[in-house]
PDB file of C-alpha atoms in Angstrom:
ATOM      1  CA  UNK M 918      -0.015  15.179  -3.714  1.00  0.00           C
ATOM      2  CA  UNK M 919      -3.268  16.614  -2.255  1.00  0.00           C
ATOM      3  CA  UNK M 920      -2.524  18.034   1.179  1.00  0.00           C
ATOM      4  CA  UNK M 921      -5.515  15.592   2.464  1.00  0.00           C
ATOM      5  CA  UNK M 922      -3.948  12.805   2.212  1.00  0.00           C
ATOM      6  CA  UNK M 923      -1.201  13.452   4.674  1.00  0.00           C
ATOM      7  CA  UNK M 924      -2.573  12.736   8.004  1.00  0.00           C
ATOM      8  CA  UNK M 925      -0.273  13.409  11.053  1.00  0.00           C
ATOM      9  CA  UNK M 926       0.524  10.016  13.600  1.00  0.00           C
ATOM     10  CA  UNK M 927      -2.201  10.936  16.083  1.00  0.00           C
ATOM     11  CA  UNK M 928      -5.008  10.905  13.262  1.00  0.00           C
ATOM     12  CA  UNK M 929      -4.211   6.809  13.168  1.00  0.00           C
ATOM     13  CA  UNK M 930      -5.898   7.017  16.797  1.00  0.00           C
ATOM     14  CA  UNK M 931      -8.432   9.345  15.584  1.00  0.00           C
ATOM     15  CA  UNK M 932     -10.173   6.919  12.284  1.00  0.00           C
ATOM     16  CA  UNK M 933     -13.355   5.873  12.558  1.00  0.00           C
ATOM     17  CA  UNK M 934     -12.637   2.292  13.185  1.00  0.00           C
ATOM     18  CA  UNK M 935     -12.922   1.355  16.745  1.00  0.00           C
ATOM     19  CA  UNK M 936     -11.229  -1.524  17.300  1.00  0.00           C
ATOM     20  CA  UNK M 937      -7.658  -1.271  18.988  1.00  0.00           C
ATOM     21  CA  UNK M 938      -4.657   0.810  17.071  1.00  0.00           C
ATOM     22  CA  UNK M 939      -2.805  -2.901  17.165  1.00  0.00           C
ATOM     23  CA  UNK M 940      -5.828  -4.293  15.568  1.00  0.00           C
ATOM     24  CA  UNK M 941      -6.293  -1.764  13.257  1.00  0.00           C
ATOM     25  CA  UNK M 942      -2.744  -1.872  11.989  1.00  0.00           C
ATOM     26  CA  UNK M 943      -2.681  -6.134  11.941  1.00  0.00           C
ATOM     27  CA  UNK M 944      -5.962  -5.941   9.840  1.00  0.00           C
ATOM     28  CA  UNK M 945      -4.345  -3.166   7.492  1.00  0.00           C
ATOM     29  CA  UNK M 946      -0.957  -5.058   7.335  1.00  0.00           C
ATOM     30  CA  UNK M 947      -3.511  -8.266   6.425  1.00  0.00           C
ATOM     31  CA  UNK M 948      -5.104  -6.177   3.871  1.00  0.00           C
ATOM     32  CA  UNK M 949      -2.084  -4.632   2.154  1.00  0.00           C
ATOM     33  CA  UNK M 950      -0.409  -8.303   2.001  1.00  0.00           C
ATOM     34  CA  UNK M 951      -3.521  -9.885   0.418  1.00  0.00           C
ATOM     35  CA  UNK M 952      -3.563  -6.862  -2.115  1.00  0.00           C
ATOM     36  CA  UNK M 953       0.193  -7.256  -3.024  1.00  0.00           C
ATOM     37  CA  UNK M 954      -0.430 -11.086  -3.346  1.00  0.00           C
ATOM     38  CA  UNK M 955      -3.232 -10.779  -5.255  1.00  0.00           C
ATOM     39  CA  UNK M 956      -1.574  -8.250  -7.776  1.00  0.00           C
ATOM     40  CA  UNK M 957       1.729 -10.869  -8.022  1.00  0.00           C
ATOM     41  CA  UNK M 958      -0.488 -13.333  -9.399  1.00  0.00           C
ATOM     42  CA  UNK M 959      -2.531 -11.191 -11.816  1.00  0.00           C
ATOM     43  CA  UNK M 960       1.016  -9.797 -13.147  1.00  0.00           C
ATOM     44  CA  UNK M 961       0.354  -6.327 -12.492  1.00  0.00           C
ATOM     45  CA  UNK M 962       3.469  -4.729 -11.736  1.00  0.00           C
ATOM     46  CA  UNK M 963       4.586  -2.816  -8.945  1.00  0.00           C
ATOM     47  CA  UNK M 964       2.628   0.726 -10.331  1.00  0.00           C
ATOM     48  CA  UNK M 965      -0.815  -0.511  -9.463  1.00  0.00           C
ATOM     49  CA  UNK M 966      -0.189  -2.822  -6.349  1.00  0.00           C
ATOM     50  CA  UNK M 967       1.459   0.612  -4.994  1.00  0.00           C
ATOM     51  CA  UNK M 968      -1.287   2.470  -5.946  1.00  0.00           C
ATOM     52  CA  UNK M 969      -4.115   0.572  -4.635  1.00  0.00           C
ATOM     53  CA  UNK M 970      -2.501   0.145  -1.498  1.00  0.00           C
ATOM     54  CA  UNK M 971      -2.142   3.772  -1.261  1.00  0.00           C
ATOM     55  CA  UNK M 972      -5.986   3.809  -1.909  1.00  0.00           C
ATOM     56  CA  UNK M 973      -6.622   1.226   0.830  1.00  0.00           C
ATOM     57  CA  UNK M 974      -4.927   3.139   3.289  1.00  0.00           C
ATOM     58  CA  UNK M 975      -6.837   6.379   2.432  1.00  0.00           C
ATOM     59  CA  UNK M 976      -9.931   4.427   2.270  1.00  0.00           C
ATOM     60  CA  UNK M 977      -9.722   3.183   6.258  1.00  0.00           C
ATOM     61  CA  UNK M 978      -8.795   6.720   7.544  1.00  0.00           C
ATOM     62  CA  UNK M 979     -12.865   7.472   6.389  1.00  0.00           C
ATOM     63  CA  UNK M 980     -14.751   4.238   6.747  1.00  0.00           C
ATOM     64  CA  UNK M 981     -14.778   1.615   9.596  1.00  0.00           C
ATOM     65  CA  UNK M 982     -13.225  -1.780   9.327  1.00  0.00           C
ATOM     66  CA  UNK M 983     -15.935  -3.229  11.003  1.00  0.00           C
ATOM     67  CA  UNK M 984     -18.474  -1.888   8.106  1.00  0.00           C
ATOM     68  CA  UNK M 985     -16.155  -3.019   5.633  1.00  0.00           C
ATOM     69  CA  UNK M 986     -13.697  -6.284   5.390  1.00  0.00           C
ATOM     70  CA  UNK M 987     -10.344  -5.652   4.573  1.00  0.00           C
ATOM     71  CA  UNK M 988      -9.740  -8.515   1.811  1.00  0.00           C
ATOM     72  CA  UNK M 989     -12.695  -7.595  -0.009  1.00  0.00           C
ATOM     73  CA  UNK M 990     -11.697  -3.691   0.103  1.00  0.00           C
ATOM     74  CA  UNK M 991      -8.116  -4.867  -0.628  1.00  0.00           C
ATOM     75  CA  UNK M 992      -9.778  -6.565  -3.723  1.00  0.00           C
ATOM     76  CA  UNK M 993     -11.974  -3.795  -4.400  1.00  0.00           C
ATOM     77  CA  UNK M 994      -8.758  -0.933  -4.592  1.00  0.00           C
ATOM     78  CA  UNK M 995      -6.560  -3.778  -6.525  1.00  0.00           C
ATOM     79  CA  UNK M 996      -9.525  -3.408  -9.268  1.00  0.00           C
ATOM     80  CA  UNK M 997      -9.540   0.720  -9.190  1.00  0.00           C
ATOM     81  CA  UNK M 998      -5.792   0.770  -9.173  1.00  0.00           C
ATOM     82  CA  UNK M 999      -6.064  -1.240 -12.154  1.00  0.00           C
ATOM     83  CA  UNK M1000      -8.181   1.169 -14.150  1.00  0.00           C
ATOM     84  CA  UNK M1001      -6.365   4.791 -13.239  1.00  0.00           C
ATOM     85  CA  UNK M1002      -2.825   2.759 -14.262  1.00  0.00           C
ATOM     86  CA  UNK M1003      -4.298   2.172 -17.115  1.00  0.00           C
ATOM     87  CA  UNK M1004      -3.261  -1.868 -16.457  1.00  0.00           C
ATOM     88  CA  UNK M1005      -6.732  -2.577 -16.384  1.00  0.00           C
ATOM     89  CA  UNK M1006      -7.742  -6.147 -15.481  1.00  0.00           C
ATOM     90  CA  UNK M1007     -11.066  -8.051 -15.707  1.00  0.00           C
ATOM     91  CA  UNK M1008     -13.259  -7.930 -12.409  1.00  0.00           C
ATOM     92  CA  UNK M1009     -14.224 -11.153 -13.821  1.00  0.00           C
ATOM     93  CA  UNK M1010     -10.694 -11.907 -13.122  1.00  0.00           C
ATOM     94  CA  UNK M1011      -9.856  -9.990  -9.888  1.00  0.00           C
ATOM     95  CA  UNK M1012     -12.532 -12.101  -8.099  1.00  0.00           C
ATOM     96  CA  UNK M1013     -11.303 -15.241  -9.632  1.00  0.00           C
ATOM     97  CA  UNK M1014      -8.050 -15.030  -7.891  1.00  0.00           C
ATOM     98  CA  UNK M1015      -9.685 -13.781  -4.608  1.00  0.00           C
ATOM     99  CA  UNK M1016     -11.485 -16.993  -4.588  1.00  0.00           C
ATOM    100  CA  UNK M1017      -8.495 -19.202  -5.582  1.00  0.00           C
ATOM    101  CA  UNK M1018      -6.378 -17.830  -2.613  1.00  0.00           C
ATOM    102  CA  UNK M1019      -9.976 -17.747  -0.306  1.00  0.00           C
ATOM    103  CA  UNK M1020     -10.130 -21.728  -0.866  1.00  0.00           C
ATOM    104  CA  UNK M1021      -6.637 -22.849  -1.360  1.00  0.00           C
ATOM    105  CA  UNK M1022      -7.071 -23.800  -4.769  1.00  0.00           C
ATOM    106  CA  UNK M1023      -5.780 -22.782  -8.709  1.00  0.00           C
ATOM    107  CA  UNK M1024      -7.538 -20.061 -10.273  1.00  0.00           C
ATOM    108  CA  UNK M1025      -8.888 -22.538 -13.175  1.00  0.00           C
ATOM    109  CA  UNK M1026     -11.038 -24.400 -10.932  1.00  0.00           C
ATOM    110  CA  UNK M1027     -12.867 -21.310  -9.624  1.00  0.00           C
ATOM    111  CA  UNK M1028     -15.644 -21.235 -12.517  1.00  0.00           C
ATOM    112  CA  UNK M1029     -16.912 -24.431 -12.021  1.00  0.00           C
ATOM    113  CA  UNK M1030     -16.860 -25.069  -7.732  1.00  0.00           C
ATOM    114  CA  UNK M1031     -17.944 -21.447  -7.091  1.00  0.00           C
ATOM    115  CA  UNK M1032     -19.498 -19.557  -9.796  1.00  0.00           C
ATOM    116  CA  UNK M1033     -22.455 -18.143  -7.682  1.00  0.00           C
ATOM    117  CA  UNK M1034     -19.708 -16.957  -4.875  1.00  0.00           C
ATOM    118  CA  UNK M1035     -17.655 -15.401  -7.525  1.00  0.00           C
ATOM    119  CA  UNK M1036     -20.946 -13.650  -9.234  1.00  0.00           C
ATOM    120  CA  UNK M1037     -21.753 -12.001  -5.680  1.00  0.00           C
ATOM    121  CA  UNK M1038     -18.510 -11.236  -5.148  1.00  0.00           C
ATOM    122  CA  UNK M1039     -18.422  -9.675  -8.284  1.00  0.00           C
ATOM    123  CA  UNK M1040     -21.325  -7.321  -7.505  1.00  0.00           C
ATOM    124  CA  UNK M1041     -19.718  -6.660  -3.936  1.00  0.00           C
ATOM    125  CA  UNK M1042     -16.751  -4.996  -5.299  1.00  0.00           C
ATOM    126  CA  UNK M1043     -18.670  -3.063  -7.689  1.00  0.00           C
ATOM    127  CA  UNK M1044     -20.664  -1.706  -4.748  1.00  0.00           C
ATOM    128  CA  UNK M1045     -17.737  -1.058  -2.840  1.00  0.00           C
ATOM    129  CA  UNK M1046     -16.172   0.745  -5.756  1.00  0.00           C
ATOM    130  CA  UNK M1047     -18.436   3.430  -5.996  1.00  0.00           C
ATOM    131  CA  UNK M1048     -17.910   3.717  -1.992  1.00  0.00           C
ATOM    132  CA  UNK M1049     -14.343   3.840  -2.693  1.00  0.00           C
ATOM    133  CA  UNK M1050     -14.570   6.907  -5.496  1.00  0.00           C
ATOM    134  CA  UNK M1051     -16.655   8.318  -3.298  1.00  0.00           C
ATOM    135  CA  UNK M1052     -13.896   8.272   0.193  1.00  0.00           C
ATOM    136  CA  UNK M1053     -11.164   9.367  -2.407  1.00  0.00           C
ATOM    137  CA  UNK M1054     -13.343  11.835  -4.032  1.00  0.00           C
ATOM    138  CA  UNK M1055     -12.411  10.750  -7.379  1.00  0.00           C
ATOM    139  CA  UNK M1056      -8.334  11.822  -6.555  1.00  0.00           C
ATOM    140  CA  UNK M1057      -6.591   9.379  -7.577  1.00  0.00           C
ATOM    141  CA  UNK M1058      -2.744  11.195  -7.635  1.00  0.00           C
ATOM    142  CA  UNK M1059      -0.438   9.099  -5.951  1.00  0.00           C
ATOM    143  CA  UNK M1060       3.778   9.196  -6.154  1.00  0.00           C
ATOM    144  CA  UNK M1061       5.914   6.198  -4.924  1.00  0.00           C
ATOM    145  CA  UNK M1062       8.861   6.455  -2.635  1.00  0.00           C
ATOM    146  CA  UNK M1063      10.480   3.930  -5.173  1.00  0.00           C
ATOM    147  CA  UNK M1064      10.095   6.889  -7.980  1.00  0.00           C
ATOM    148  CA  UNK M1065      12.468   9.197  -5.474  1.00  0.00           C
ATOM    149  CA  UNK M1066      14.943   5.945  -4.691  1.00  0.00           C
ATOM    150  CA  UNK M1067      15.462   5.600  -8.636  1.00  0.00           C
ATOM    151  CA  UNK M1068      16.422   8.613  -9.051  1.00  0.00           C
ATOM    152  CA  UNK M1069      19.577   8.380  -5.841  1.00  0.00           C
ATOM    153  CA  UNK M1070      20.158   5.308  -7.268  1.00  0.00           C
ATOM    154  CA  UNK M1071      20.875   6.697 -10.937  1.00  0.00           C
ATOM    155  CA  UNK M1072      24.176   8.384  -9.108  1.00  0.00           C
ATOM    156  CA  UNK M1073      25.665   5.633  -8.197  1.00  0.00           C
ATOM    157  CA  UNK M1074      27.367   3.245 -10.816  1.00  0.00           C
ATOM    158  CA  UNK M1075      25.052   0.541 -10.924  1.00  0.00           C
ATOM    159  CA  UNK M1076      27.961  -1.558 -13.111  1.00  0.00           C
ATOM    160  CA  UNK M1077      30.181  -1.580  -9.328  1.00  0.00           C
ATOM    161  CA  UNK M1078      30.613  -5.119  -8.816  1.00  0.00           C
ATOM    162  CA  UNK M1079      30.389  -3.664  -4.887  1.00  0.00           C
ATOM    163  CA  UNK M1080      28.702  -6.048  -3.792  1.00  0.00           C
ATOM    164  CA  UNK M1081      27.430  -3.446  -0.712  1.00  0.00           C
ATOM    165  CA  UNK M1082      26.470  -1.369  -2.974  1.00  0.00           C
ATOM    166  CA  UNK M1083      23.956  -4.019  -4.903  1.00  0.00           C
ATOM    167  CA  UNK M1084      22.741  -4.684  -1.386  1.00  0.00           C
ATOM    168  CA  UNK M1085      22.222  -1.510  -0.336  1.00  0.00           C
ATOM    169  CA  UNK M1086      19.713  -0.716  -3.671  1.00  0.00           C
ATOM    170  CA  UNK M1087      18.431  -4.465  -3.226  1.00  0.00           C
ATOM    171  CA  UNK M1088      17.191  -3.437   0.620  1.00  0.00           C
ATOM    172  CA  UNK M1089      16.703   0.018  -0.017  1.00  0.00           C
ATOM    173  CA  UNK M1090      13.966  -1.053  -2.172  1.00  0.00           C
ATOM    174  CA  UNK M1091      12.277  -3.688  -0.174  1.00  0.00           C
ATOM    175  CA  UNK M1092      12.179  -1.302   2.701  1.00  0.00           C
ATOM    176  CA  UNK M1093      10.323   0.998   0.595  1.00  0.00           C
ATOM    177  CA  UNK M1094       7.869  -1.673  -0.558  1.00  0.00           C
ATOM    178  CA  UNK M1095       7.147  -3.167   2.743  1.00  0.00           C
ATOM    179  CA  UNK M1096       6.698   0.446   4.211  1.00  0.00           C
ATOM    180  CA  UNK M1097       2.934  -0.178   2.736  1.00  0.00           C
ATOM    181  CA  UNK M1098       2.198  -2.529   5.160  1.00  0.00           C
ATOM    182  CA  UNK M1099       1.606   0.174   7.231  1.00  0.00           C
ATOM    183  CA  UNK M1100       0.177   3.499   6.706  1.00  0.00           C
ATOM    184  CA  UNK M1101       3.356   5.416   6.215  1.00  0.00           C
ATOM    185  CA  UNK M1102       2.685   6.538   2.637  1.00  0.00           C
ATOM    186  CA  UNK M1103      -0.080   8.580   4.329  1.00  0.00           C
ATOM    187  CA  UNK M1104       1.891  10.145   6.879  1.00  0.00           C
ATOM    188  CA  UNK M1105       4.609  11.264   5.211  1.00  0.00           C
ATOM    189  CA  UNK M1106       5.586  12.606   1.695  1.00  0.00           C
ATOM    190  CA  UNK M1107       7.049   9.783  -0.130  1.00  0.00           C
ATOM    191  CA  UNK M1108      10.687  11.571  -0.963  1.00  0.00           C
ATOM    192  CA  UNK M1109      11.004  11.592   2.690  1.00  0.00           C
ATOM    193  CA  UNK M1110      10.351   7.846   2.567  1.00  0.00           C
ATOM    194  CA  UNK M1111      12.541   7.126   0.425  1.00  0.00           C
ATOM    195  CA  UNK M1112      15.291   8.673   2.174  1.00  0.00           C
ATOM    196  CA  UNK M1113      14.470   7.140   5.324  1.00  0.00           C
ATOM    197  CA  UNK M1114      14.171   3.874   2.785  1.00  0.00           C
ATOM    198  CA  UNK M1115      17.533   4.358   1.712  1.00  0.00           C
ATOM    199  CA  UNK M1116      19.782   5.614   5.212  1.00  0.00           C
ATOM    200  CA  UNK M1117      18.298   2.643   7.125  1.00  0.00           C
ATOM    201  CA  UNK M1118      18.969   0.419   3.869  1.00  0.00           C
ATOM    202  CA  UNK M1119      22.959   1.715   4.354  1.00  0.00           C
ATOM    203  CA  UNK M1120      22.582   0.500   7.896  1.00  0.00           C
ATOM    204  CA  UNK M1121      21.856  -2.976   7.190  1.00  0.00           C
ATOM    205  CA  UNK M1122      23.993  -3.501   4.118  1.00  0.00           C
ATOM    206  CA  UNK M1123      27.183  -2.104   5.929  1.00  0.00           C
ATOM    207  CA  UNK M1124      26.878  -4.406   8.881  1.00  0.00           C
ATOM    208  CA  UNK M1125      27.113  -3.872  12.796  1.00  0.00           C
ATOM    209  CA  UNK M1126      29.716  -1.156  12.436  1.00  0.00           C
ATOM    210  CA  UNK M1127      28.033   0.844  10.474  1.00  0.00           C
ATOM    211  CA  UNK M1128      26.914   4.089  11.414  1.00  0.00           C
ATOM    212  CA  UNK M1129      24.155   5.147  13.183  1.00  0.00           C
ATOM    213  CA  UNK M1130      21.266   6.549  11.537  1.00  0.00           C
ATOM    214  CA  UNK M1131      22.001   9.663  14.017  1.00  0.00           C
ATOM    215  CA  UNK M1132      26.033   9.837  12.926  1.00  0.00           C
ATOM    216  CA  UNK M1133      24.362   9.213   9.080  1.00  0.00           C
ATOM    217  CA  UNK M1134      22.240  12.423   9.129  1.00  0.00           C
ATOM    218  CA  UNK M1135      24.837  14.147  10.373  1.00  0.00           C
ATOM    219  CA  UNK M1136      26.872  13.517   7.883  1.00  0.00           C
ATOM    220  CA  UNK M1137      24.551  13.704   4.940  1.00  0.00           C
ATOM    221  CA  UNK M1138      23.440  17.894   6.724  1.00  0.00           C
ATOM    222  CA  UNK M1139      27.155  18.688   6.336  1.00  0.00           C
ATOM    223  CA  UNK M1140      29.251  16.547   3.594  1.00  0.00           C
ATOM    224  CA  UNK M1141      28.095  14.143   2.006  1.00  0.00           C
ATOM    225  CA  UNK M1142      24.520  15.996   0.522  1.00  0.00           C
ATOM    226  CA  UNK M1143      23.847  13.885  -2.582  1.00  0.00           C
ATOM    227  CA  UNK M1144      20.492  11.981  -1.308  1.00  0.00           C
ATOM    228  CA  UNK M1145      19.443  15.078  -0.179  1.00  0.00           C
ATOM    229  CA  UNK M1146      20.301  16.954  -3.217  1.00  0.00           C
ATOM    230  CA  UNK M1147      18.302  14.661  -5.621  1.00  0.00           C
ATOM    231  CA  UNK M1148      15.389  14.435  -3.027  1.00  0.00           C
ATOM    232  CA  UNK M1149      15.664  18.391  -2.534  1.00  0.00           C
ATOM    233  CA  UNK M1150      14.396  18.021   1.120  1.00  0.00           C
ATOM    234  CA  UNK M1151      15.666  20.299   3.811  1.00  0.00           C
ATOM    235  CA  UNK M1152      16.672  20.281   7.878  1.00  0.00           C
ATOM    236  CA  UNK M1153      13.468  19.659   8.952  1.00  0.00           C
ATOM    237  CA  UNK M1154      12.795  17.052   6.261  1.00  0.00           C
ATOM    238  CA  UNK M1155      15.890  15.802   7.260  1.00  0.00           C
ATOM    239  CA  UNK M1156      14.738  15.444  11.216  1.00  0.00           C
ATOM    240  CA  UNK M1157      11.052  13.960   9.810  1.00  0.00           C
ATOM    241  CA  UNK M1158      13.400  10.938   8.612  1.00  0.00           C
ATOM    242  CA  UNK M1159      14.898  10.780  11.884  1.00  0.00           C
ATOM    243  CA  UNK M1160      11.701  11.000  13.715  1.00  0.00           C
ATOM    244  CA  UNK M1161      10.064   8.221  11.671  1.00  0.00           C
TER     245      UNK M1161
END
């Protein structure tokens, strides 16, 4: 991943936005769960929701939130991250299920109540776009914690009727996916992510006497070195989980 895309904590004071860090991370949050909604109901898969919330979060550490409104920019990166997966979708149909969710109502009806909306919304995003390739400087690289989680799941026997174990990888995995409601996958790599994903995913699935995450990375610097093995991170990787 391009070294510009990892910002260190204090830059999320530093954006150009000025409303408050609390508003700033509630109007992301908004953003990121009207992208992921919007990509559930165009059946995109996990790939491109991933990716253009990855874009959405680069896109606000450049431009203002009060120049530009998060749903329509959540739209707008939905529609690039549908192109560069190559799971390209219609703008035509991106904007129809903006609308439907806008007003409440199913995405059939949209054509007929609001087809001048939907044709200025269409030329909005298209607009926006081109100010979007333009913050990301046409990189569009991105990796996925969930890629990293695969592969520490892959040495486990996923046949174990445990059923910890299937709730471990069950929460493991939402953690990871929810971590994009926030601007984590552009403050850390996303193999330290998914280790983080993954120790605080044992946590839960073992119950109140489980662990701590402190006693866990102790462990897993001495003994028990699988995750870390098949996430080749070191100590201070290690201590970045901890921190975060």
């Amino acid at each position: 991943m391009n070294p510009q895309w990892q910002f260190p904590l204090e830059a999320l004071r530093q954006t150009p936005s000025t409303v408050s860090i609390q508003d700033e991370m509630s109007r992301r949050q908004r953003g990121i769960d009207w992208l992921m909604r919007m990509g559930a109901t165009l059946n995109m898969g996990l790939g491109p929701c991933l990716t253009g919330a990855t874009y959405f979060h680069r896109f606000y550490m450049r431009r203002m939130l009060e120049d530009y409104n998060e749903l329509e920019i959540a739209a707008t990166c939905l529609f690039l991250a549908s192109k560069t997966e190559e799971n390209g979708k219609r703008l035509e149909d991106v904007v129809t299920v903006m609308l439907a969710k806008v007003h409440g109502i199913p995405p059939a009806e949209v054509a007929g109540a609001y087809e001048n909306e939907a044709k200025s919304l269409e030329h909005l995003v298209l607009t926006y776009e081109e100010v979007l390739l333009e913050v990301l400087c046409f990189d569009f690289d991105v990796r996925y914690p969930h890629t990293y989680l695969a592969d520490i799941i892959a040495t486990y026997d996923a046949t174990s009727p445990d059923p910890i174990l299937h709730s471990l990888i069950d929460c493991a995995w939402s953690v990871a996916h929810d971590s994009y409601r926030t601007p984590l996958c552009i403050l850390l790599p996303p193999q330290i992510i998914a280790a983080a994903s993954f120790l605080f995913a044992q946590c839960l699935a073992e119950g109140p006497n489980s662990p701590s995450l402190t006693e866990r990375l102790e462990v897993a610097n001495s003994t028990d070195t699988r995750w870390r093995q098949v996430l080749g991170i070191s100590e201070n990787d290690v201590q970045q989980v901890a921190g975060k």
